[in-house]
Amino acid sequence: MRTCSIKGGETLNDSNFDKEFDARGLACPLPIIKARQEINSLGLGQILKVVCTDRGSLNDFKGWAKSAKNLEIVDQKTEPENGREVYIHFLKRTA
Amino acid sequence: MELQQSPSVNGKSPQDQIRELEARIASLEERQPDDRVSMVVFSGDLDKVLASFIIATGAAAMGQQVSMFFTFWGLNSLRKKRIVVGKKLSEKMMALMSPDCSKGLPVSQMNFFGMGAVMLRFMMKEKKVASLEELISLAHELKVRMVACEMSREVMGIKDEELVEAETGGVATFLADALKSRVTLFI
C-alpha cells in the first residue's frame, strides 16, 4: 500500500532525499539506533531515506519522530520487494 | 503598585520579565506528562497478566489513555491458537511448550502442571470476578492500545495468525507512549 503526502506542490518520489540508509535485515532496536546516527550526520532540512524489513519499524519511526525534537517524518511507504515487504521511511532533520 | 513603577531586574523591564516567565511556563507545561498510562506486559503468567488487564481497564475507565506493549511471554496472552506446521524445529519446540491460547496461561506460583491456574479461575468465578478473556475484550472496547512486540514475536517464531488483532511495533513504539505517561509499569 503506497501512501504519499504532497507538500507545497512538490511530489515525493524516490529521488527526493539526501542520503539513503539500508536497514534491511536489521531487527529492533537496531533500525532506530542506526538511523539516529545517520540523521545526526545530516544537515538541517536534509532528508534521510531508511529502508527496513522490520515490520514494527512503521510504528517505531512514528513514535521516534513524535518524541524526538530534531526530526519529522515526511513520508512512509510499504512496498513489495523480492517476495516480502520493505518499509521505507523519509525523515527530515529539523534541528 | 503600578507596573511602570516596579524596579527593573538586570536591566529588564517588568514586561520583559513577564514575557520570559510566560515562555518558561509554556515550556514547562509542554513537558508535563499526559493523562496516559503505559505498560510492558513481559510475563506470560495468568495472575500477572490479569493484574495488568485490571489496571489497564481501570485506568481507561478513569479517563486515561492506556498503552500495553506485549513482549516475549506476554505475547501468549494475545494468542488465539497454536500453529506448529511450517516452522523451524526450534520454533516448533517453542510453540509446543507454550500455551495454545490465553486460557492456557499458567499461574506464576503453585501451578502444579496447570492445576493452579484451574483453581484460580474457579475461585475467581466463585467471587464473580471478571475472567481474563472478559477483561481483554473490555480493554478492546475501552480503546486500550495493544501492541505486539515484533522482535520477540519473530524470535519466538509466533505467526501473525496465532495472535488476535493487534498493532505491531518495537521499542520506540513503546517509548513514545511511555515518555509521555504519568504511570509506566513493567509486568
Short mmCIF file of C-alpha atoms in Angstrom, two decimals, chain A:
data_model
loop_
_atom_site.label_atom_id
_atom_site.label_comp_id
_atom_site.label_asym_id
_atom_site.label_seq_id
_atom_site.Cartn_x
_atom_site.Cartn_y
_atom_site.Cartn_z
CA MET A 1 0.00 0.00 0.00
CA ARG A 2 1.52 3.26 -1.10
CA THR A 3 0.73 6.42 0.82
CA CYS A 4 2.15 9.69 -0.33
CA SER A 5 1.91 13.14 1.16
CA ILE A 6 2.35 16.06 -1.19
CA LYS A 7 3.77 19.18 0.41
CA GLY A 8 3.64 22.56 -1.24
CA GLY A 9 3.20 21.22 -4.75
CA GLU A 10 6.30 19.01 -4.76
CA THR A 11 5.92 15.27 -5.36
CA LEU A 12 7.86 12.99 -3.06
CA ASN A 13 9.49 10.39 -5.23
CA ASP A 14 12.50 8.17 -4.92
CA SER A 15 14.97 10.88 -5.78
CA ASN A 16 13.86 13.46 -3.20
CA PHE A 17 16.25 12.64 -0.41
CA ASP A 18 19.82 13.44 0.55
CA LYS A 19 21.03 10.18 1.99
CA GLU A 20 19.88 6.58 1.95
CA PHE A 21 20.40 4.13 4.77
CA ASP A 22 19.86 0.43 4.11
CA ALA A 23 18.44 -1.13 7.28
CA ARG A 24 17.27 -4.32 5.57
CA GLY A 25 17.71 -7.32 7.84
CA LEU A 26 18.12 -5.22 10.98
CA ALA A 27 15.79 -6.05 13.85
CA CYS A 28 14.59 -3.81 16.67
CA PRO A 29 16.27 -1.84 18.24
CA LEU A 30 18.94 -1.50 15.55
CA PRO A 31 16.90 0.31 12.86
CA ILE A 32 16.22 3.22 15.23
CA ILE A 33 19.69 3.26 16.76
CA LYS A 34 21.49 3.30 13.41
CA ALA A 35 19.01 5.70 11.80
CA ARG A 36 19.66 8.16 14.62
CA GLN A 37 23.39 8.08 13.89
CA GLU A 38 22.66 8.71 10.22
CA ILE A 39 20.28 11.59 10.96
CA ASN A 40 22.91 13.26 13.11
CA SER A 41 25.26 13.25 10.15
CA LEU A 42 22.77 15.21 8.01
CA GLY A 43 22.47 18.95 7.78
CA LEU A 44 19.39 20.90 8.81
CA GLY A 45 16.49 20.34 6.42
CA GLN A 46 18.06 17.31 4.75
CA ILE A 47 16.10 14.12 4.22
CA LEU A 48 17.19 10.59 5.12
CA LYS A 49 15.64 7.60 3.38
CA VAL A 50 15.64 4.47 5.55
CA VAL A 51 14.74 1.08 4.06
CA CYS A 52 13.69 -1.54 6.64
CA THR A 53 12.44 -5.10 6.57
CA ASP A 54 11.29 -4.84 10.21
CA ARG A 55 7.51 -4.52 10.18
CA GLY A 56 7.49 -2.90 13.61
CA SER A 57 9.51 -0.02 12.11
CA LEU A 58 6.33 1.65 10.84
CA ASN A 59 5.09 2.37 14.35
CA ASP A 60 8.61 2.72 15.74
CA PHE A 61 9.63 5.55 13.41
CA LYS A 62 6.30 7.29 14.04
CA GLY A 63 6.95 7.03 17.79
CA TRP A 64 10.53 8.23 17.47
CA ALA A 65 9.51 11.25 15.39
CA LYS A 66 6.79 12.11 17.91
CA SER A 67 9.22 12.09 20.85
CA ALA A 68 12.36 13.45 19.21
CA LYS A 69 12.80 17.17 18.91
CA ASN A 70 15.12 17.14 15.91
CA LEU A 71 13.30 15.27 13.18
CA GLU A 72 9.97 14.74 11.48
CA ILE A 73 8.53 12.09 9.20
CA VAL A 74 7.99 13.30 5.66
CA ASP A 75 6.56 10.04 4.35
CA GLN A 76 6.32 6.31 4.97
CA LYS A 77 5.62 3.65 2.35
CA THR A 78 5.31 -0.10 2.23
CA GLU A 79 6.48 -1.76 -0.97
CA PRO A 80 6.84 -5.34 -2.13
CA GLU A 81 10.37 -6.46 -2.82
CA ASN A 82 11.64 -9.96 -3.64
CA GLY A 83 8.55 -11.69 -2.25
CA ARG A 84 8.47 -9.79 1.02
CA GLU A 85 7.66 -6.23 2.05
CA VAL A 86 10.04 -3.39 2.74
CA TYR A 87 9.14 -0.34 4.78
CA ILE A 88 10.57 2.95 3.59
CA HIS A 89 10.78 5.99 5.83
CA PHE A 90 11.68 9.51 4.75
CA LEU A 91 12.89 11.54 7.73
CA LYS A 92 13.77 15.23 7.71
CA ARG A 93 16.23 16.72 10.19
CA THR A 94 14.61 19.76 11.78
CA ALA A 95 17.06 20.74 14.50
#
